[in-house]
Amino acid sequence: SGAGGNVTLDGEIERASIELEGEQMDLDGPTPFKIAGGTLLLERAVLAGPRSRLELACSLDARGALSVSVDGEVPAALLAVVWPEGKPRGTVTASLAITGSPSDPRLTGTAGIRDGAIVLPGVPGDITDIAGTVALVGSELRIDDLHFQLAGGEARCSGRVLLDPELELDILVRAGGVPWKLLPRFSPILAGDVRVSGRLDRLLISGELTVEDASFREQINLNTLVLDKVFARERVAEESGNPITLNVGILIPGTLDINTLPLRLQGRGKLRLVGTTQRLGLIGRVDALPGGEFELSNQRYEIDRATVTFTQPDRIDPAFDILARAWVDNVEVTVSAVGTLDRFTPTFSSNPPMSQTDIIGLLSSGKRGDEGDPKSVAAAASTFINGQLASAVATRARSLLNVDQLRLDP
């Protein structure tokens, strides 16, 4: 007993431990404390674990004023308590203070992270190499300049994270040199600003990006490209996690560059990525710049017009409008193709005028029908068309059906 009959208690905490997300921290030696009436004093307590160390001090005076300080280093995996879907990794250093009263505490301080990584649902690959410092003020986490790597590109972010009553984000991300896989073997390099906002169960990614480079250098085959689309298995939407809503503008300022064996062109356009991370959509158009050309069956064509239009808000389904010209045996041949990958309609015209069959025969044989047997030219045209498609169909079907031989009768 102390003066006035107040109870005074002096003692030591000999053992204490905390276990959180698989990390156990134990008290590093006896820690003295004192309770006198309505006051509490814990000068210094050290908790240490395999990958963590925390120093705590606590005091509560007779008027109910609370003062707690926490300094130390812990694994970022402990943040999975508030965000398990993010699978956080790395190391967090913190210097925090709790003031106010036990019934109305106020949390302030700073936290730094190094070698951090998280998973953001719908974003390809992990966000890695996170480094920087954030400030904690009350129930809000303020981000000034946090650096990280996204799919091999550099990015930084600023903004805030609301912690109470539930986790909510409002973060601006500035990125550069980030590859984004749009199609197999085609990953444009993006730069620009996007905003990630909303609660974790209904996040929105919005903003404007510029395509710094969209180069395609691999050899392609038009028929295989078409039939890969026709025979492709339907993409199964990811069911894990909550889908993220998308509304991102994409500017292509002449940076689309396709230079393959059969096709050479450059393009520009404006697109908007919409839908969700489980069901992507693309809206807008891309136009070929003058000077493009392609080769088909040893015949070179100059591209007069080539437009790819996207109109589906829940899928990526391009529609084509192509006009090309070729000169064969002193005949100007114009080829027009309109449609989508799984259904397009080619038409042929010529100067001087010829029938469609004669034009196809000219393209396949290299000579006009009046210079040879019309039946043989027509047969060559049929063989040309059917042979091209049958080869691609057979190749794709063999891989899908696991058969060694497949015969098609066109």
Short mmCIF file of C-alpha atoms in Angstrom, two decimals:
data_model
loop_
_atom_site.label_atom_id
_atom_site.label_comp_id
_atom_site.label_asym_id
_atom_site.label_seq_id
_atom_site.Cartn_x
_atom_site.Cartn_y
_atom_site.Cartn_z
CA SER A 1 0.00 0.00 0.00
CA GLY A 2 1.13 3.52 -0.72
CA ALA A 3 0.11 6.88 0.59
CA GLY A 4 -3.62 7.43 0.92
CA GLY A 5 -4.29 3.71 0.72
CA ASN A 6 -3.50 3.44 -2.99
CA VAL A 7 -2.23 0.03 -4.00
CA THR A 8 1.30 -0.02 -5.38
CA LEU A 9 2.63 -3.08 -7.16
CA ASP A 10 6.22 -3.48 -8.32
CA GLY A 11 7.19 -6.63 -10.19
CA GLU A 12 8.72 -8.30 -13.23
CA ILE A 13 7.23 -10.06 -16.21
CA GLU A 14 9.30 -13.21 -16.50
CA ARG A 15 7.73 -14.85 -19.55
CA ALA A 16 5.48 -13.67 -22.39
CA SER A 17 5.00 -14.69 -26.01
CA ILE A 18 3.01 -13.58 -29.04
CA GLU A 19 2.25 -15.83 -32.02
CA LEU A 20 0.92 -14.27 -35.21
CA GLU A 21 0.79 -15.72 -38.75
CA GLY A 22 3.29 -18.43 -37.84
CA GLU A 23 5.81 -16.03 -36.24
CA GLN A 24 6.38 -16.42 -32.49
CA MET A 25 8.03 -13.69 -30.43
CA ASP A 26 9.14 -14.32 -26.85
CA LEU A 27 10.08 -11.92 -24.08
CA ASP A 28 13.83 -11.37 -24.08
CA GLY A 29 14.55 -11.39 -20.35
CA PRO A 30 12.63 -10.20 -17.23
CA THR A 31 10.84 -6.88 -17.70
CA PRO A 32 10.06 -4.66 -14.66
CA PHE A 33 6.72 -2.91 -14.34
CA LYS A 34 4.95 -0.73 -11.76
CA ILE A 35 1.27 -0.16 -10.97
CA ALA A 36 0.41 2.62 -8.52
CA GLY A 37 -3.23 3.50 -8.08
CA GLY A 38 -4.52 4.31 -11.53
CA THR A 39 -1.07 4.55 -13.11
CA LEU A 40 0.95 2.02 -15.09
CA LEU A 41 4.59 2.05 -16.10
CA LEU A 42 6.39 -0.44 -18.34
CA GLU A 43 9.70 1.12 -19.20
CA ARG A 44 11.04 -1.35 -21.78
CA ALA A 45 10.01 -4.78 -23.00
CA VAL A 46 11.79 -6.63 -25.81
CA LEU A 47 10.05 -9.35 -27.81
CA ALA A 48 12.20 -11.33 -30.24
CA GLY A 49 11.55 -14.09 -32.73
CA PRO A 50 13.41 -15.85 -35.55
CA ARG A 51 12.74 -12.95 -37.96
CA SER A 52 11.45 -10.18 -35.72
CA ARG A 53 12.32 -7.90 -32.84
CA LEU A 54 10.06 -5.37 -31.08
CA GLU A 55 10.74 -2.93 -28.25
CA LEU A 56 7.72 -1.68 -26.31
CA ALA A 57 7.28 0.97 -23.63
CA CYS A 58 3.98 1.88 -22.00
CA SER A 59 2.68 4.37 -19.46
CA LEU A 60 -0.75 5.39 -18.20
CA ASP A 61 -1.03 8.33 -15.80
CA ALA A 62 -3.68 9.07 -13.19
CA ARG A 63 -5.67 11.24 -15.61
CA GLY A 64 -5.96 8.33 -18.09
CA ALA A 65 -3.44 9.68 -20.61
CA LEU A 66 -1.96 6.77 -22.57
CA SER A 67 1.53 6.67 -24.08
CA VAL A 68 2.81 3.58 -25.90
CA SER A 69 5.82 3.33 -28.21
CA VAL A 70 6.62 0.40 -30.49
CA ASP A 71 9.88 0.14 -32.44
CA GLY A 72 11.32 -2.79 -34.31
CA GLU A 73 11.34 -5.05 -37.32
CA VAL A 74 8.86 -7.78 -38.33
CA PRO A 75 8.11 -9.90 -41.42
CA ALA A 76 5.61 -8.32 -43.82
CA ALA A 77 3.77 -11.65 -43.74
CA LEU A 78 2.19 -10.46 -40.48
CA LEU A 79 0.14 -8.00 -42.57
CA ALA A 80 -1.81 -11.01 -43.82
CA VAL A 81 -3.90 -10.52 -40.67
CA VAL A 82 -5.65 -7.59 -42.42
CA TRP A 83 -5.09 -8.64 -46.07
CA PRO A 84 -4.65 -12.41 -46.52
CA GLU A 85 -5.33 -12.27 -50.30
CA GLY A 86 -2.27 -10.07 -50.80
CA LYS A 87 0.17 -12.73 -49.53
CA PRO A 88 2.59 -10.01 -48.35
CA ARG A 89 6.31 -10.79 -48.12
CA GLY A 90 9.40 -8.83 -47.15
CA THR A 91 10.54 -6.96 -44.03
CA VAL A 92 8.78 -4.08 -42.27
CA THR A 93 10.51 -1.68 -39.87
CA ALA A 94 8.21 0.42 -37.73
CA SER A 95 8.31 3.27 -35.24
CA LEU A 96 4.82 3.77 -33.85
CA ALA A 97 3.26 5.71 -31.01
CA ILE A 98 -0.16 5.25 -29.38
CA THR A 99 -1.55 8.27 -27.53
CA GLY A 100 -4.93 9.39 -26.26
CA SER A 101 -6.74 7.14 -23.83
CA PRO A 102 -7.47 3.40 -23.58
CA SER A 103 -11.03 4.04 -24.78
CA ASP A 104 -9.97 6.39 -27.61
CA PRO A 105 -6.41 5.56 -28.74
CA ARG A 106 -4.66 7.44 -31.57
CA LEU A 107 -1.99 5.70 -33.61
CA THR A 108 0.79 7.61 -35.42
CA GLY A 109 4.23 6.79 -36.75
CA THR A 110 6.15 5.58 -39.78
CA ALA A 111 6.86 2.23 -41.33
CA GLY A 112 9.40 1.25 -43.94
CA ILE A 113 9.47 -1.82 -46.14
CA ARG A 114 12.27 -3.48 -48.05
CA ASP A 115 12.38 -6.47 -50.41
CA GLY A 116 8.58 -6.47 -50.26
CA ALA A 117 6.16 -8.33 -52.50
CA ILE A 118 2.39 -8.69 -52.74
CA VAL A 119 -0.18 -10.30 -55.01
CA LEU A 120 -2.87 -8.08 -56.51
CA PRO A 121 -5.73 -10.21 -57.90
CA GLY A 122 -5.96 -9.94 -61.69
CA VAL A 123 -2.50 -8.40 -62.12
CA PRO A 124 -0.09 -10.74 -63.96
CA GLY A 125 2.79 -11.72 -61.73
CA ASP A 126 3.68 -10.47 -58.27
CA ILE A 127 4.45 -6.87 -57.38
CA THR A 128 8.04 -7.20 -56.17
CA ASP A 129 11.03 -5.23 -54.85
CA ILE A 130 8.73 -2.95 -52.86
CA ALA A 131 10.76 -0.34 -50.96
CA GLY A 132 9.90 2.92 -49.27
CA THR A 133 8.31 4.53 -46.25
CA VAL A 134 4.69 5.14 -45.28
CA ALA A 135 3.17 7.23 -42.50
CA LEU A 136 0.40 6.05 -40.20
CA VAL A 137 -2.01 8.68 -38.92
CA GLY A 138 -5.00 7.41 -37.01
CA SER A 139 -6.82 4.87 -39.16
CA GLU A 140 -5.11 6.00 -42.37
CA LEU A 141 -1.91 4.84 -44.04
CA ARG A 142 -0.36 7.59 -46.16
CA ILE A 143 2.00 6.65 -48.98
CA ASP A 144 4.34 9.35 -50.24
CA ASP A 145 6.72 7.59 -52.66
CA LEU A 146 6.86 3.81 -52.73
CA HIS A 147 8.98 2.10 -55.41
CA PHE A 148 8.36 -1.39 -56.80
CA GLN A 149 8.71 -3.67 -59.80
CA LEU A 150 5.70 -4.74 -61.88
CA ALA A 151 6.21 -7.49 -64.49
CA GLY A 152 9.82 -6.34 -64.87
CA GLY A 153 8.96 -2.64 -65.26
CA GLU A 154 9.58 0.22 -62.84
CA ALA A 155 6.74 1.86 -60.92
CA ARG A 156 6.09 4.13 -57.95
CA CYS A 157 2.95 5.02 -56.08
CA SER A 158 1.44 7.55 -53.69
CA GLY A 159 -1.90 7.82 -51.98
CA ARG A 160 -3.62 6.44 -48.92
CA VAL A 161 -5.01 3.24 -47.46
CA LEU A 162 -7.94 3.52 -45.06
CA LEU A 163 -7.66 0.84 -42.36
CA ASP A 164 -10.89 1.39 -40.44
CA PRO A 165 -13.76 0.51 -40.56
CA GLU A 166 -12.50 -1.67 -43.44
CA LEU A 167 -9.52 -1.70 -45.78
CA GLU A 168 -9.97 0.77 -48.66
CA LEU A 169 -7.41 1.97 -51.22
CA ASP A 170 -6.89 5.21 -53.12
CA ILE A 171 -3.48 4.91 -54.74
CA LEU A 172 -1.95 6.58 -57.81
CA VAL A 173 0.59 4.42 -59.66
CA ARG A 174 3.10 5.86 -62.13
CA ALA A 175 4.70 3.12 -64.22
CA GLY A 176 7.17 2.82 -67.08
CA GLY A 177 8.49 -0.06 -69.15
CA VAL A 178 5.83 -2.50 -67.95
CA PRO A 179 5.11 -5.43 -70.31
CA TRP A 180 1.49 -6.57 -70.40
CA LYS A 181 0.67 -9.89 -72.07
CA LEU A 182 -2.20 -9.13 -74.44
CA LEU A 183 -1.94 -12.15 -76.73
CA PRO A 184 0.37 -15.21 -76.83
CA ARG A 185 3.90 -14.04 -77.72
CA PHE A 186 2.76 -10.41 -77.79
CA SER A 187 3.41 -8.20 -74.75
CA PRO A 188 3.25 -4.42 -75.40
CA ILE A 189 5.38 -2.18 -73.17
CA LEU A 190 3.24 0.32 -71.27
CA ALA A 191 3.83 3.58 -69.38
CA GLY A 192 1.51 6.03 -67.69
CA ASP A 193 -0.64 6.68 -64.62
CA VAL A 194 -3.35 4.47 -63.20
CA ARG A 195 -5.40 4.78 -60.02
CA VAL A 196 -6.34 1.84 -57.81
CA SER A 197 -9.33 2.74 -55.67
CA GLY A 198 -12.12 1.20 -53.62
CA ARG A 199 -12.61 -1.54 -51.09
CA LEU A 200 -10.75 -4.79 -51.57
CA ASP A 201 -13.91 -6.59 -52.65
CA ARG A 202 -14.69 -4.02 -55.40
CA LEU A 203 -11.46 -2.45 -56.59
CA LEU A 204 -11.36 -0.19 -59.65
CA ILE A 205 -8.29 0.37 -61.85
CA SER A 206 -8.61 3.48 -64.02
CA GLY A 207 -6.25 5.82 -65.83
CA GLU A 208 -4.39 6.47 -69.07
CA LEU A 209 -1.49 4.47 -70.50
CA THR A 210 0.73 4.90 -73.54
CA VAL A 211 2.19 2.01 -75.52
CA GLU A 212 5.93 2.71 -75.59
CA ASP A 213 6.65 -0.29 -77.77
CA ALA A 214 4.49 -3.01 -79.30
CA SER A 215 6.85 -4.99 -81.50
CA PHE A 216 6.13 -8.40 -82.95
CA ARG A 217 9.03 -10.14 -84.68
CA GLU A 218 8.04 -13.81 -84.83
CA GLN A 219 7.03 -15.62 -88.01
CA ILE A 220 3.24 -15.98 -88.24
CA ASN A 221 0.89 -17.89 -90.52
CA LEU A 222 -2.49 -16.33 -91.26
CA ASN A 223 -4.36 -19.63 -91.63
CA THR A 224 -2.94 -21.02 -88.40
CA LEU A 225 -3.85 -17.78 -86.65
CA VAL A 226 -7.45 -18.07 -87.88
CA LEU A 227 -7.83 -21.72 -87.00
CA ASP A 228 -6.17 -21.34 -83.61
CA LYS A 229 -9.04 -18.96 -82.90
CA VAL A 230 -11.66 -21.38 -84.27
CA PHE A 231 -10.36 -24.42 -82.40
CA ALA A 232 -9.17 -22.65 -79.23
CA ARG A 233 -10.61 -23.99 -76.01
CA GLU A 234 -12.75 -21.41 -74.23
CA ARG A 235 -10.80 -19.53 -71.59
CA VAL A 236 -11.83 -20.50 -68.08
CA ALA A 237 -12.35 -17.44 -65.89
CA GLU A 238 -10.46 -17.36 -62.63
CA GLU A 239 -12.77 -17.94 -59.71
CA SER A 240 -10.34 -17.07 -56.92
CA GLY A 241 -10.46 -13.60 -55.37
CA ASN A 242 -12.73 -10.72 -56.25
CA PRO A 243 -12.62 -9.40 -59.82
CA ILE A 244 -11.18 -5.91 -60.32
CA THR A 245 -13.15 -3.50 -62.52
CA LEU A 246 -11.12 -1.91 -65.32
CA ASN A 247 -11.43 1.41 -67.13
CA VAL A 248 -8.04 2.22 -68.65
CA GLY A 249 -7.37 4.22 -71.81
CA ILE A 250 -4.51 2.99 -74.02
CA LEU A 251 -2.87 5.30 -76.57
CA ILE A 252 -0.80 3.79 -79.40
CA PRO A 253 1.09 6.72 -80.98
CA GLY A 254 2.44 4.83 -83.98
CA THR A 255 4.39 2.41 -81.78
CA LEU A 256 2.74 -0.78 -83.06
CA ASP A 257 5.45 -2.42 -85.19
CA ILE A 258 4.89 -5.83 -86.79
CA ASN A 259 7.82 -7.08 -88.84
CA THR A 260 7.60 -10.78 -89.61
CA LEU A 261 8.29 -12.92 -92.62
CA PRO A 262 4.77 -12.59 -94.14
CA LEU A 263 3.72 -9.23 -92.67
CA ARG A 264 5.25 -5.80 -92.18
CA LEU A 265 3.28 -2.81 -90.91
CA GLN A 266 3.13 -0.07 -88.32
CA GLY A 267 -0.01 1.16 -86.60
CA ARG A 268 -1.53 3.69 -84.25
CA GLY A 269 -4.81 3.94 -82.38
CA LYS A 270 -6.78 4.44 -79.20
CA LEU A 271 -8.19 1.64 -77.08
CA ARG A 272 -9.93 1.32 -73.73
CA LEU A 273 -9.52 -1.71 -71.51
CA VAL A 274 -12.82 -2.40 -69.75
CA GLY A 275 -14.64 -5.26 -68.06
CA THR A 276 -13.04 -7.05 -65.14
CA THR A 277 -9.88 -9.01 -64.51
CA GLN A 278 -11.94 -12.18 -64.87
CA ARG A 279 -13.54 -11.08 -68.15
CA LEU A 280 -11.48 -8.53 -70.04
CA GLY A 281 -13.02 -6.31 -72.70
CA LEU A 282 -11.45 -4.00 -75.26
CA ILE A 283 -13.04 -1.07 -77.09
CA GLY A 284 -11.49 1.16 -79.79
CA ARG A 285 -9.58 0.82 -83.05
CA VAL A 286 -6.08 0.55 -84.46
CA ASP A 287 -5.19 1.74 -87.99
CA ALA A 288 -2.22 0.71 -90.09
CA LEU A 289 0.11 3.49 -91.22
CA PRO A 290 0.90 3.82 -94.96
CA GLY A 291 3.58 1.54 -96.35
CA GLY A 292 2.53 -1.81 -94.91
CA GLU A 293 2.81 -5.04 -96.90
CA PHE A 294 2.41 -8.78 -96.53
CA GLU A 295 3.30 -11.92 -98.45
CA LEU A 296 1.01 -14.87 -99.11
CA SER A 297 1.94 -17.89 -101.25
CA ASN A 298 5.03 -16.07 -102.61
CA GLN A 299 2.95 -13.08 -103.68
CA ARG A 300 3.62 -9.63 -102.19
CA TYR A 301 0.66 -7.36 -101.37
CA GLU A 302 0.74 -3.66 -100.54
CA ILE A 303 -1.70 -2.68 -97.79
CA ASP A 304 -3.92 0.28 -98.74
CA ARG A 305 -6.07 0.09 -95.62
CA ALA A 306 -6.03 -2.04 -92.49
CA THR A 307 -8.23 -1.34 -89.48
CA VAL A 308 -8.74 -3.47 -86.41
CA THR A 309 -11.81 -2.56 -84.35
CA PHE A 310 -12.72 -3.73 -80.86
CA THR A 311 -16.34 -3.35 -79.73
CA GLN A 312 -16.93 -6.01 -77.06
CA PRO A 313 -17.00 -4.81 -73.41
CA ASP A 314 -16.62 -8.36 -72.03
CA ARG A 315 -14.08 -9.99 -74.35
CA ILE A 316 -11.21 -9.25 -76.74
CA ASP A 317 -12.63 -10.02 -80.20
CA PRO A 318 -11.04 -7.98 -83.00
CA ALA A 319 -12.87 -7.19 -86.26
CA PHE A 320 -10.78 -6.57 -89.38
CA ASP A 321 -11.22 -4.37 -92.44
CA ILE A 322 -8.32 -4.88 -94.84
CA LEU A 323 -7.72 -3.69 -98.39
CA ALA A 324 -4.55 -4.77 -100.21
CA ARG A 325 -3.23 -4.73 -103.79
CA ALA A 326 -0.88 -6.95 -105.77
CA TRP A 327 0.39 -6.95 -109.37
CA VAL A 328 0.48 -10.36 -111.07
CA ASP A 329 1.22 -10.83 -114.78
CA ASN A 330 0.40 -7.14 -115.49
CA VAL A 331 -2.93 -7.44 -113.68
CA GLU A 332 -3.73 -5.26 -110.65
CA VAL A 333 -5.48 -7.44 -108.07
CA THR A 334 -7.35 -5.95 -105.12
CA VAL A 335 -8.11 -8.14 -102.12
CA SER A 336 -10.57 -7.04 -99.44
CA ALA A 337 -11.16 -8.94 -96.19
CA VAL A 338 -13.79 -7.99 -93.64
CA GLY A 339 -14.77 -9.88 -90.49
CA THR A 340 -13.33 -11.48 -87.35
CA LEU A 341 -10.69 -14.15 -86.83
CA ASP A 342 -13.25 -16.95 -86.86
CA ARG A 343 -15.41 -15.50 -89.65
CA PHE A 344 -14.16 -13.15 -92.32
CA THR A 345 -15.20 -12.65 -95.96
CA PRO A 346 -12.55 -12.10 -98.65
CA THR A 347 -13.48 -10.55 -101.98
CA PHE A 348 -11.33 -10.13 -105.08
CA SER A 349 -11.36 -7.65 -107.95
CA SER A 350 -8.93 -6.83 -110.71
CA ASN A 351 -7.95 -4.34 -113.40
CA PRO A 352 -8.60 -5.42 -116.14
CA PRO A 353 -11.78 -7.06 -114.72
CA MET A 354 -11.73 -10.82 -114.17
CA SER A 355 -13.99 -13.31 -112.41
CA GLN A 356 -13.26 -14.23 -108.79
CA THR A 357 -12.25 -17.75 -109.82
CA ASP A 358 -9.86 -16.42 -112.46
CA ILE A 359 -8.36 -13.97 -109.97
CA ILE A 360 -7.76 -16.73 -107.41
CA GLY A 361 -6.30 -18.87 -110.19
CA LEU A 362 -4.04 -16.01 -111.17
CA LEU A 363 -2.82 -15.60 -107.58
CA SER A 364 -2.21 -19.34 -107.20
CA SER A 365 -0.69 -20.12 -110.61
CA GLY A 366 0.82 -16.78 -111.61
CA LYS A 367 -0.93 -16.64 -114.99
CA ARG A 368 -4.32 -15.67 -116.35
CA GLY A 369 -6.93 -18.24 -117.35
CA ASP A 370 -6.83 -17.19 -121.01
CA GLU A 371 -3.15 -18.15 -121.10
CA GLY A 372 -3.80 -21.78 -120.18
CA ASP A 373 -6.48 -24.38 -119.62
CA PRO A 374 -9.29 -22.71 -117.59
CA LYS A 375 -10.06 -26.02 -115.88
CA SER A 376 -6.48 -26.40 -114.72
CA VAL A 377 -6.42 -22.83 -113.43
CA ALA A 378 -9.67 -23.40 -111.52
CA ALA A 379 -8.27 -26.64 -110.12
CA ALA A 380 -5.12 -24.83 -109.04
CA ALA A 381 -7.23 -22.20 -107.31
CA SER A 382 -9.25 -24.87 -105.48
CA THR A 383 -6.09 -26.70 -104.49
CA PHE A 384 -4.55 -23.45 -103.26
CA ILE A 385 -7.50 -22.57 -100.99
CA ASN A 386 -8.25 -26.05 -99.72
CA GLY A 387 -4.61 -26.94 -99.26
CA GLN A 388 -3.90 -23.89 -97.15
CA LEU A 389 -6.88 -24.47 -94.85
CA ALA A 390 -6.61 -28.25 -94.69
CA SER A 391 -2.97 -28.05 -93.62
CA ALA A 392 -3.76 -25.69 -90.77
CA VAL A 393 -6.90 -27.64 -89.72
CA ALA A 394 -5.05 -30.94 -89.71
CA THR A 395 -2.17 -29.55 -87.66
CA ARG A 396 -4.48 -28.06 -85.06
CA ALA A 397 -6.83 -31.05 -84.93
CA ARG A 398 -3.95 -33.51 -84.49
CA SER A 399 -2.73 -31.60 -81.45
CA LEU A 400 -6.23 -31.44 -79.94
CA LEU A 401 -7.35 -35.01 -80.72
CA ASN A 402 -3.98 -36.70 -80.16
CA VAL A 403 -4.03 -38.55 -83.49
CA ASP A 404 -1.15 -39.28 -85.84
CA GLN A 405 -2.95 -38.90 -89.17
CA LEU A 406 -5.98 -36.93 -90.31
CA ARG A 407 -7.40 -36.77 -93.84
CA LEU A 408 -9.75 -33.99 -94.88
CA ASP A 409 -11.97 -34.00 -97.98
CA PRO A 410 -12.61 -30.32 -98.82
#
